[in-house]
CSV table of C-alpha atoms and ligand atoms in Angstrom, one decimal:
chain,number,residue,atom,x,y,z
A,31,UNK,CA,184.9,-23.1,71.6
A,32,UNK,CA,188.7,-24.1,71.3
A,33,UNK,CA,189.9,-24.9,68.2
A,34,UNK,CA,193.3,-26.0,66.8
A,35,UNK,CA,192.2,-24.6,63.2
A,36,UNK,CA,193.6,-21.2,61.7
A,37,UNK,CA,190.9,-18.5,62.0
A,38,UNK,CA,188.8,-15.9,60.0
A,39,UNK,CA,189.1,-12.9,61.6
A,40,UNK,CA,185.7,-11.0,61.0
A,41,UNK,CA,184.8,-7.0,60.9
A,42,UNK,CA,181.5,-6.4,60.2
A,43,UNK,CA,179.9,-2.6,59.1
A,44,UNK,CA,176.3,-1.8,60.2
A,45,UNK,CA,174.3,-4.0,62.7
A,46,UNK,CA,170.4,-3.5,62.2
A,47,UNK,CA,168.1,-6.3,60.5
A,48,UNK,CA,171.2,-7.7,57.9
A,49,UNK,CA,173.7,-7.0,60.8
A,50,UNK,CA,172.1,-9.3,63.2
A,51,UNK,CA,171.2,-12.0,60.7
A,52,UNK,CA,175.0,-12.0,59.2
A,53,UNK,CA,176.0,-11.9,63.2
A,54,UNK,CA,173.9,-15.4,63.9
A,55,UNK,CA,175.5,-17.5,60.7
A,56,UNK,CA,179.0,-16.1,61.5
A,57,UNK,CA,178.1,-17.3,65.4
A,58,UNK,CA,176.6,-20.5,63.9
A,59,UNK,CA,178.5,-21.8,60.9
A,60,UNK,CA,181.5,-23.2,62.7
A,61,UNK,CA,179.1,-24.8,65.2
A,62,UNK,CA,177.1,-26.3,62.5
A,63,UNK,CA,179.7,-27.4,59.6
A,64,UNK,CA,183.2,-28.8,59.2
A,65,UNK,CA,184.9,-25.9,58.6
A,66,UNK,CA,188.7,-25.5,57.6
A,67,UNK,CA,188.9,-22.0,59.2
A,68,UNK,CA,187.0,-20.6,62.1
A,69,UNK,CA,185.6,-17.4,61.9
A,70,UNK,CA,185.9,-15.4,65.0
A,71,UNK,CA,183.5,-11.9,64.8
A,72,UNK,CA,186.2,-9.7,65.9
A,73,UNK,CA,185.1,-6.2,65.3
A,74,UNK,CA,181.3,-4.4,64.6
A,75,UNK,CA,181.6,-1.2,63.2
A,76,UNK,CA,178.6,1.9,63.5
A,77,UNK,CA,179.2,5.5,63.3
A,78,UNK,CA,177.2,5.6,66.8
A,79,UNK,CA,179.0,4.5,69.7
A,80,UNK,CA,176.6,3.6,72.2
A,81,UNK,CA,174.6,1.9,69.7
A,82,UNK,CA,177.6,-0.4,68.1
A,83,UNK,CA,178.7,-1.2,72.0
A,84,UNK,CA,175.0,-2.4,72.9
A,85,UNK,CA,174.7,-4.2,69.5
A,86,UNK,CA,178.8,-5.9,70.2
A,87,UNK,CA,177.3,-6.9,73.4
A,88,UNK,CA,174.0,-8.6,71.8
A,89,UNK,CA,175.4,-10.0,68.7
A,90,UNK,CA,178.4,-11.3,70.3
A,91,UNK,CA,181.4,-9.2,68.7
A,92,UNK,CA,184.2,-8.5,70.7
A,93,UNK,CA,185.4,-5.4,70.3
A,94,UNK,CA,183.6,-2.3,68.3
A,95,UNK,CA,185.6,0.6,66.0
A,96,UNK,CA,183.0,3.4,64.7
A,97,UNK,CA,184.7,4.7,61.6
A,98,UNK,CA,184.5,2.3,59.0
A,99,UNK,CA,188.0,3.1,57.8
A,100,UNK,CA,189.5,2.5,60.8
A,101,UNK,CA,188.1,-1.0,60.5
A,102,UNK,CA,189.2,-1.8,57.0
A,103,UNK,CA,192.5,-0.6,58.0
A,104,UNK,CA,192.8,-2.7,61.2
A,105,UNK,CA,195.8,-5.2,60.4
A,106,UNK,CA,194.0,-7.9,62.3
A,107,UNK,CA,191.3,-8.1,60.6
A,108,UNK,CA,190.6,-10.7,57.7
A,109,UNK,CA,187.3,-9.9,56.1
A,110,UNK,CA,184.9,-7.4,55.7
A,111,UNK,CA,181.1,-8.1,55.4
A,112,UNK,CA,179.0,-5.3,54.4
A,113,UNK,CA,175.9,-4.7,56.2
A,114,UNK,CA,175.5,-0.8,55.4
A,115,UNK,CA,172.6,0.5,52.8
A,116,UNK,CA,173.2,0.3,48.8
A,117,UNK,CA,175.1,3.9,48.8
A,118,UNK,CA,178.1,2.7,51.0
A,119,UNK,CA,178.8,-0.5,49.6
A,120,UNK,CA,181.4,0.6,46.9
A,121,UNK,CA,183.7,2.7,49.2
A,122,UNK,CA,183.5,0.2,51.6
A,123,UNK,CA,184.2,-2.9,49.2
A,124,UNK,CA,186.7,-1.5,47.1
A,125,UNK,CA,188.9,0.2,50.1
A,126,UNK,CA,188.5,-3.6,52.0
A,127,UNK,CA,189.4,-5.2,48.7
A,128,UNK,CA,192.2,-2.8,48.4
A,129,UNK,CA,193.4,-3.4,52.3
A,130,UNK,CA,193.7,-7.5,51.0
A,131,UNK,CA,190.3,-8.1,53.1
A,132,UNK,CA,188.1,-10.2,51.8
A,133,UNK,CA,184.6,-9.2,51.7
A,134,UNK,CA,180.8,-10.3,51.9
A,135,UNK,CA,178.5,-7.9,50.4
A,136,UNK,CA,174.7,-7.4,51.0
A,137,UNK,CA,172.9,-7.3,47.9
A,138,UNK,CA,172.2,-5.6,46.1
A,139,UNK,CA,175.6,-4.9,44.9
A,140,UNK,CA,175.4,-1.0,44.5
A,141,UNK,CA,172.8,1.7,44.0
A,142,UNK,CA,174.5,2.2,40.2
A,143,UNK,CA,175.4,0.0,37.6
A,144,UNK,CA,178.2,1.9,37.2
A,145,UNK,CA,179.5,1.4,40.9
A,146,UNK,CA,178.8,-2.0,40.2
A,147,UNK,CA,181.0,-2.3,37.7
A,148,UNK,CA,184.1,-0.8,39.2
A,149,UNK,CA,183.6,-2.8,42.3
A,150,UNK,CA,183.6,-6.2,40.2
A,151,UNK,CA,186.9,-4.9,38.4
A,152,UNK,CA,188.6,-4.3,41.4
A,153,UNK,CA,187.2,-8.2,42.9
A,154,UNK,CA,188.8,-9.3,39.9
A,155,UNK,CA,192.1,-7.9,40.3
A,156,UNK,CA,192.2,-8.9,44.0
A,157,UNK,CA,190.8,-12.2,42.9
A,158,UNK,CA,194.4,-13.1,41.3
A,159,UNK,CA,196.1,-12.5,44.7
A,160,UNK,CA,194.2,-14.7,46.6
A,161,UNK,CA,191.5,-12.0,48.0
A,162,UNK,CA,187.5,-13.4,47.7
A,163,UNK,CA,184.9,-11.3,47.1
A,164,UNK,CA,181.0,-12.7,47.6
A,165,UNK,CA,177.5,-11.2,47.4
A,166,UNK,CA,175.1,-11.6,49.7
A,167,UNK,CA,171.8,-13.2,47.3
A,168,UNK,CA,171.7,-15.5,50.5
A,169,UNK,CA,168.5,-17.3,49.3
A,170,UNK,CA,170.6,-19.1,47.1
A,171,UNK,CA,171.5,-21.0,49.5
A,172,UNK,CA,168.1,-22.4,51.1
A,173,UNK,CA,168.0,-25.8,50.6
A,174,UNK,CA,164.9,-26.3,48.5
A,175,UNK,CA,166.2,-23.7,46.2
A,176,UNK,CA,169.5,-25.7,46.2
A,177,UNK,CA,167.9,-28.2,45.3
A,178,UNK,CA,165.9,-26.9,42.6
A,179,UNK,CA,169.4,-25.8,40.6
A,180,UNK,CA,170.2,-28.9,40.9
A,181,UNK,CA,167.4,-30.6,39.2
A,182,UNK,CA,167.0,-28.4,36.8
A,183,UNK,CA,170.8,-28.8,35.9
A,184,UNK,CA,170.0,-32.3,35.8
A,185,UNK,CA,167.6,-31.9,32.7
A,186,UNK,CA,164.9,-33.3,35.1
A,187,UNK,CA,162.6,-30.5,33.6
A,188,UNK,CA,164.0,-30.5,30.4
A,189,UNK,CA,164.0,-26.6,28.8
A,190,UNK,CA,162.8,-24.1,30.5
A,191,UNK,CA,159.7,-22.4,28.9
A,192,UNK,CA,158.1,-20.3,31.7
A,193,UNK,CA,159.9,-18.5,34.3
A,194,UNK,CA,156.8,-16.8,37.2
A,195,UNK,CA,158.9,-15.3,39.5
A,196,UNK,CA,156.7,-12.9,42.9
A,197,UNK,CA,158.8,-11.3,45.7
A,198,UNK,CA,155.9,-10.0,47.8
A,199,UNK,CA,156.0,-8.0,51.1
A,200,UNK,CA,153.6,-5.5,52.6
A,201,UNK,CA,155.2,-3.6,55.0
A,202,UNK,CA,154.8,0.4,53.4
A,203,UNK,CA,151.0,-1.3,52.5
A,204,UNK,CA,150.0,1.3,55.0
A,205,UNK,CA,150.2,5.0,53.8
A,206,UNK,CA,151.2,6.1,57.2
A,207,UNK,CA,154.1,4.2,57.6
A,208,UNK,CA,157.2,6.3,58.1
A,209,UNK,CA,159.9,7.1,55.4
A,210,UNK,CA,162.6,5.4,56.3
A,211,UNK,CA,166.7,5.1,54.3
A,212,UNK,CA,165.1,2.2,52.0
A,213,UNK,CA,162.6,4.6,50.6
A,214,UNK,CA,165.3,6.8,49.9
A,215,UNK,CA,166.9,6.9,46.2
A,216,UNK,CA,169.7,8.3,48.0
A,217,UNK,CA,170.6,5.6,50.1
A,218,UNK,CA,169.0,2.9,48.7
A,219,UNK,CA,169.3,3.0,44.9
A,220,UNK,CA,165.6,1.8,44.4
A,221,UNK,CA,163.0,0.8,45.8
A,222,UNK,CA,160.4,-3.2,45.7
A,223,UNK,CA,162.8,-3.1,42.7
A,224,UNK,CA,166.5,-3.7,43.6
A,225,UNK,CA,165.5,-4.5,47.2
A,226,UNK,CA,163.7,-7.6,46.7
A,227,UNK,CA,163.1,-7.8,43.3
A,228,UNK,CA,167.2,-8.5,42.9
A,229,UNK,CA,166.6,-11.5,44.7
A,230,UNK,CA,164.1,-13.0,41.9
A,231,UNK,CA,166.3,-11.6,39.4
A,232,UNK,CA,169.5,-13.9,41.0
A,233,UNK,CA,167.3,-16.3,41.8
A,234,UNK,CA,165.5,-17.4,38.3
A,235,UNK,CA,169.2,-17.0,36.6
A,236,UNK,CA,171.2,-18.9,39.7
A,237,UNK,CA,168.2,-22.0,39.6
A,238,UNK,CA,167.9,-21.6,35.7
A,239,UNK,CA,171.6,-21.1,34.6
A,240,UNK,CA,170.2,-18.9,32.5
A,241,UNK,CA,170.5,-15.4,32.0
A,242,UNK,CA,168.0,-12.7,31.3
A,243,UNK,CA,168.6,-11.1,28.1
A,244,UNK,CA,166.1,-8.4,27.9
A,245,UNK,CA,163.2,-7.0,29.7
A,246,UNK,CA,160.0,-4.9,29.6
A,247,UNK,CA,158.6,-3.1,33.3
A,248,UNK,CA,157.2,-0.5,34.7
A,249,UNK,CA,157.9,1.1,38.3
A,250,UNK,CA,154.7,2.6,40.1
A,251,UNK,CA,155.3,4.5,43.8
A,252,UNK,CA,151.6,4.4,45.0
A,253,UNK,CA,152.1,6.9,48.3
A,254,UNK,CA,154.1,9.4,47.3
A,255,UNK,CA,155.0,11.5,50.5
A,256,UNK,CA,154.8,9.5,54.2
A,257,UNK,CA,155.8,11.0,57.7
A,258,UNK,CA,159.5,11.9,58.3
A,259,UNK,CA,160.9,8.7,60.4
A,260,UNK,CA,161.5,10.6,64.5
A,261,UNK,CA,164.1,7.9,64.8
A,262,UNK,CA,166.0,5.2,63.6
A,263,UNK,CA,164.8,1.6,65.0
A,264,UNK,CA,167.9,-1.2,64.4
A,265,UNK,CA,166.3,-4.4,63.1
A,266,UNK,CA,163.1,-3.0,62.0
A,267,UNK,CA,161.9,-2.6,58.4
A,268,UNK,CA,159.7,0.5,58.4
A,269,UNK,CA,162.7,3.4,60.8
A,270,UNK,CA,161.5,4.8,64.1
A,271,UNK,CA,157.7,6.2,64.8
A,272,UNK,CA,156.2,8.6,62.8
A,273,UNK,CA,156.7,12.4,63.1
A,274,UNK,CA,154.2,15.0,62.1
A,275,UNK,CA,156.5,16.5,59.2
A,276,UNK,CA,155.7,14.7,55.8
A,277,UNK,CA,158.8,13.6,53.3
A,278,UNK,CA,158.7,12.7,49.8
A,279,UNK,CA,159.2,9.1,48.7
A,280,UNK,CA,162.2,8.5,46.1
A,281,UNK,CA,162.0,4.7,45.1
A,282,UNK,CA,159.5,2.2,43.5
A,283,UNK,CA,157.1,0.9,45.7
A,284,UNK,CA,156.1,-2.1,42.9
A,285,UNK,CA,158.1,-3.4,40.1
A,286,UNK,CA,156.7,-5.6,37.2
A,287,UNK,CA,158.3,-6.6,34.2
A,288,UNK,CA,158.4,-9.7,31.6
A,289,UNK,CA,161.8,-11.0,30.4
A,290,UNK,CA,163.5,-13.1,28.0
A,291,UNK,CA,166.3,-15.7,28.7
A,292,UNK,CA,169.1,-17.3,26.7
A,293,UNK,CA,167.6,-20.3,26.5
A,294,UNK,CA,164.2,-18.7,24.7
A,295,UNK,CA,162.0,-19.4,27.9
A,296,UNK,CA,159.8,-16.2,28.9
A,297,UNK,CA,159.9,-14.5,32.5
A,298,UNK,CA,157.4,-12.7,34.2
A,299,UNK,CA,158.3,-10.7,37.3
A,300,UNK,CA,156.8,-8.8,40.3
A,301,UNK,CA,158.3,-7.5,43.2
A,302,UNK,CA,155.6,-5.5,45.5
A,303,UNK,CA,156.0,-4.2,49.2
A,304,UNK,CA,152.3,-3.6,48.7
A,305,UNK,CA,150.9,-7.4,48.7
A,306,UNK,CA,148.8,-6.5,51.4
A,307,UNK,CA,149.1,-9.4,53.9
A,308,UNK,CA,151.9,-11.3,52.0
A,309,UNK,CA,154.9,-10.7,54.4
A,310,UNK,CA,157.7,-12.3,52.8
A,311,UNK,CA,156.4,-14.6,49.8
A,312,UNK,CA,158.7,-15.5,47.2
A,313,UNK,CA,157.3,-17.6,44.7
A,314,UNK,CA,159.2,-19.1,41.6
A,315,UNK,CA,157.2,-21.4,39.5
A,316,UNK,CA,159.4,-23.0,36.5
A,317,UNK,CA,157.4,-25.1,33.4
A,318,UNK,CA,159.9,-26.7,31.4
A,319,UNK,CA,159.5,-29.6,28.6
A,320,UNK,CA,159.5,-32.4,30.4
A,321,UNK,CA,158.0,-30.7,34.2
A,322,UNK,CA,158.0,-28.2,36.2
A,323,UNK,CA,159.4,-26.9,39.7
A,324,UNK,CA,157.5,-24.8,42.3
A,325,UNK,CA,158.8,-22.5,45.1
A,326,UNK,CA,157.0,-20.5,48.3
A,327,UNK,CA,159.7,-19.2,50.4
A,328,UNK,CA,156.2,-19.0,53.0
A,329,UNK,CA,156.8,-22.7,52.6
A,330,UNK,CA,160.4,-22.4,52.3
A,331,UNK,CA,160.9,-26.1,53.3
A,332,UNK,CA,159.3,-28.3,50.4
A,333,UNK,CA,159.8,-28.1,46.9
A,334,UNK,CA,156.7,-28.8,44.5
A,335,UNK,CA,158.0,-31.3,41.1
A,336,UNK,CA,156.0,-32.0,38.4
A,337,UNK,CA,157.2,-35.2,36.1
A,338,UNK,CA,155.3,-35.0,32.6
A,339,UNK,CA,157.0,-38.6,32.0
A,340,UNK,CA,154.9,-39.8,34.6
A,341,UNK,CA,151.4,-41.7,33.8
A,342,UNK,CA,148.8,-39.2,33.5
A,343,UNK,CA,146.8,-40.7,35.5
A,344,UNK,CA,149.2,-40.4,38.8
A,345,UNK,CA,151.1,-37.4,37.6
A,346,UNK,CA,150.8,-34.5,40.2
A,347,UNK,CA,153.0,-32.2,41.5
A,348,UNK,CA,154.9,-33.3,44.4
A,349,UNK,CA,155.3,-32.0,47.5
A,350,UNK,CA,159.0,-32.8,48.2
A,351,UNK,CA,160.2,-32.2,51.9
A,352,UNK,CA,163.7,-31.0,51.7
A,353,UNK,CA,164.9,-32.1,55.2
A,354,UNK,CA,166.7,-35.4,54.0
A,355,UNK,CA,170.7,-35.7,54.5
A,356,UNK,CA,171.6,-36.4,51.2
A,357,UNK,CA,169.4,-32.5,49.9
A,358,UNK,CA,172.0,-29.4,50.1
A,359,UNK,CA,173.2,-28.6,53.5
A,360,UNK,CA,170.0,-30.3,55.7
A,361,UNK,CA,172.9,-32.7,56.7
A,362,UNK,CA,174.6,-30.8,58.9
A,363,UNK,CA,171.2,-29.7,61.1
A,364,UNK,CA,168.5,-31.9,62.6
A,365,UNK,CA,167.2,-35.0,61.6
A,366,UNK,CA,164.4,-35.5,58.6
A,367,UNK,CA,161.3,-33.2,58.9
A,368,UNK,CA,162.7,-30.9,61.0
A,369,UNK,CA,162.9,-27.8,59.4
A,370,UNK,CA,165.1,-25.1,58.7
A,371,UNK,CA,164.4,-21.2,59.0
A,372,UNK,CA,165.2,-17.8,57.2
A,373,UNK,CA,168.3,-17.4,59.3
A,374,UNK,CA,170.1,-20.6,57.8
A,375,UNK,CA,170.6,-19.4,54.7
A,376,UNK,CA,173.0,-16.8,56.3
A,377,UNK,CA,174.5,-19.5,58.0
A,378,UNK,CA,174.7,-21.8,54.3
A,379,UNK,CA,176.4,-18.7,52.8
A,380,UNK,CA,179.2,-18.3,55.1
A,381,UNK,CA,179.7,-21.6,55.2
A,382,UNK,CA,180.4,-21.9,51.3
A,383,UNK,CA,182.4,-18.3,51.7
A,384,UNK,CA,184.6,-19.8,54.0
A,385,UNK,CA,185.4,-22.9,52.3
A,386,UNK,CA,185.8,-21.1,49.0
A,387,UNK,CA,188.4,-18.7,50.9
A,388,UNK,CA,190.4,-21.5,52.1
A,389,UNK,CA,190.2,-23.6,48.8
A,390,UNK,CA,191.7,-20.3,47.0
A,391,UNK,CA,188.5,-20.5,44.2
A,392,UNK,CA,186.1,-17.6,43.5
A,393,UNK,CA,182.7,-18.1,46.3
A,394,UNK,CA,179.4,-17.5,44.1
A,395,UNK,CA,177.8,-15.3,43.1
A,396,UNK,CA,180.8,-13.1,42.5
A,397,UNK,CA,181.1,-9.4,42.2
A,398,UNK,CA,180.0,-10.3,38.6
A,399,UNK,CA,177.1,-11.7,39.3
A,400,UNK,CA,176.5,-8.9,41.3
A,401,UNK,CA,177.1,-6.8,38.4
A,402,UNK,CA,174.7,-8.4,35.8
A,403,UNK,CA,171.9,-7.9,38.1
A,404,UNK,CA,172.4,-4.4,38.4
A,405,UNK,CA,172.2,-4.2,34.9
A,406,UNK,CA,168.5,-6.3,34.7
A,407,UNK,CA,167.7,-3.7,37.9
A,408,UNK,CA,169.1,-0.7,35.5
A,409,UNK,CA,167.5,-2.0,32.5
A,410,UNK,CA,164.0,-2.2,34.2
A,411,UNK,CA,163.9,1.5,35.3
A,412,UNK,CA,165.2,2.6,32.1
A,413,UNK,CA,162.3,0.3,30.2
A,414,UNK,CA,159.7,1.8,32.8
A,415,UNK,CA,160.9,5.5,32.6
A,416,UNK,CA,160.7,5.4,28.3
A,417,UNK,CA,158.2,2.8,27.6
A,418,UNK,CA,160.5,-0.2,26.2
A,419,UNK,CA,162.3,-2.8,26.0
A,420,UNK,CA,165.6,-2.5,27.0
A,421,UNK,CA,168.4,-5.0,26.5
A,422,UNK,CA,170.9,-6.2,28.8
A,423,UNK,CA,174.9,-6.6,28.1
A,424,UNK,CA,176.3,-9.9,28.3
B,778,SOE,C1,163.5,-5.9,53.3
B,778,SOE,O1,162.6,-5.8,52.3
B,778,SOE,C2,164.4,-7.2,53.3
B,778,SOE,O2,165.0,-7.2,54.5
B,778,SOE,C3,165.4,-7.3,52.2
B,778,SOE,O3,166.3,-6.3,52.2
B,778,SOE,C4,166.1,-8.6,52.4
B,778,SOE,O4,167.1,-8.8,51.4
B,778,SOE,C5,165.1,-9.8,52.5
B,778,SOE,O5,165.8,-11.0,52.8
B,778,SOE,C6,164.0,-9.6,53.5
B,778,SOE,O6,163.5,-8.3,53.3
């Protein structure tokens, strides 16, 4: 593609399942959208070299380092995004932020609410010279949840009173399924919890504007010990076939709790990777005074409204396609009623990082954002582990 516009120079760290879905929207987004730089995917990064030059060669990088230091101190190089499990993302973000790279981070944030915070101090400070920081709660940006904030914000549901928020998967649903790093406290920080149970979090507060001010949960970890991984498998969820050799499990499998708001509304929560035969279902249902919004990421291109102000004897909830050109982002794609996929919300994500870098304003969520859903993600274990409510900081 040639192109008289400045560039993005890219470097990207790890290159499994995120790694190939981040690789796609940076591939896509200039292709897609008017955008006032171009990104150009420079670098991948892996600490295995055979594996980062195969995965270069698929994803369409050009050139591969395999020490990630080496990456964040190459001179070319104008961004960082962060593909790597939970335990890595600190050193990673803070030495990029620290180098004047920006960064994308994959959520969630950090394995510790305290890593969270210092990463979201040191975006701050880097935030005053010009340096963007950005965290990857990509489902923000599918259009029918786009669309959603915006209605909401529009008081076309008036105040919210019910918040029913589901992230269900089932892949561990079998006992025999092999440990792999996201069943790994070590790695991974937790488990259903601040895996996909951070999305619902970011998702009621981002669609809401709201925030959750205090929660009640509990954390169960049904199959406690699974066979030692033999391998690593790139771009699979469950690690490499099973060995003989068993290995304890160190994260949630479920998470439920029920939550408060700041506007008074109640939230009730579940995040499961043992929804046997739900294989990504998100599901956000939102009653408020005057209707009520409904969400199935399964269904991830219509939005369901509900308008009490409507006669009761036509009211329904309606089944809203969100293909048109005037909903968030469909635009730019196909015409009406063609739908869009789980991949463009990576794409939607750059495309708003990119324009936010070259505007010079803050891309959302922030490193703050990030932040405050560690601390819901903290304050649910702590509520599970003692058996109460816990309160989250402003
Ligand atoms: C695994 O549960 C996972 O890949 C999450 O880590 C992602 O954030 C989600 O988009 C899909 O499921």
């Amino acid at each position: 593609m040639t192109d008289s516009r400045p560039t993005l120079a890219v470097g990207m760290v790890g290159h499994a399942f995120m790694g190939a879905a981040h690789s796609q929207a940076w591939r896509t987004a200039p292709r897609f959208f008017d955008l006032p730089l171009t990104p150009t995917m420079q670098v991948v990064c892996g600490r295995d070299e055979a594996r980062v030059t195969e995965a270069a060669d698929r994803l369409g990088w050009a050139e591969t380092e395999t020490d990630w230091r080496r990456l964040v101190a190459r001179p070319d190089l104008d961004l960082i995004d962060i593909c790597t499990p939970g335990d890595t993302h600190a050193e990673i973000a803070i030495a990029a932020l620290a180098a004047g790279k920006h960064v994308l981070c994959e959520k969630p944030l950090a394995n510790t609410v305290a890593e969270a915070e210092e990463m979201a101090v040191v975006a701050e400070r880097a935030a005053a010279d010009g340096v963007r920081a950005m965290v990857g709660f990509t489902y923000r940006r599918v259009p029918a949840i786009a669309l959603a904030r915006q209605l909401v914000a529009e008081g076309r549901i008036g105040d919210i009173r019910h918040v029913r928020a589901q992230y269900l998967q089932d892949w561990i649903a079998d006992p025999e399924a092999p440990l792999s790093w996201r069943l790994d406290k070590s790695k991974a920080g937790s488990g259903a919890l601040g895996d996909i149970g951070a999305h619902i979090i970011d998702l009621t507060q981002h669609i809401t504007g709201e925030r959750i001010t205090e929660v009640s949960g509990q954390l169960e970890t049904f199959v406690k010990e699974r066979p030692v991984a033999a391998g690593d498998t790139a771009g699979t969820l469950g690690g490499g076939g099973a060995s003989t050799e068993r290995g304890p499990v160190t994260v949630d499998d479920a998470a439920v709790f029920i939550a408060h708001f700041t506007g008074g509304g109640l939230g009730v929560f579940e995040a499961t990777r043992f929804a046997t035969g739900r294989k990504n279902a998100i599901r956000i249902e939102i009653n408020g005074s005057r209707g009520s919004l409904a969400f199935d990421f399964e269904d991830m291109n219509v939005l369901e409204l509900f308008d009490a102000s409507e006669p009761d004897e036509t009211a329904g909830f309606r089944r809203i396609l969100v293909t048109e050109p005037g909903h968030p982002y469909t635009g730019s794609w196909w015409p009406p009623g063609h739908g869009l996929g789980y991949e463009h919300g990576f794409t939607h994500q750059v495309v708003d990082l990119v324009r936010a870098i070259s505007d010079g304003t803050d891309p959302s969520p922030t490193f703050a954002d990030g932040l405050q859903v560690q601390r819901v993600l903290a304050a649910v274990e702590t509520s599970s582990d003692t058996r109460s409510w816990q309160e989250i900081p402003a």
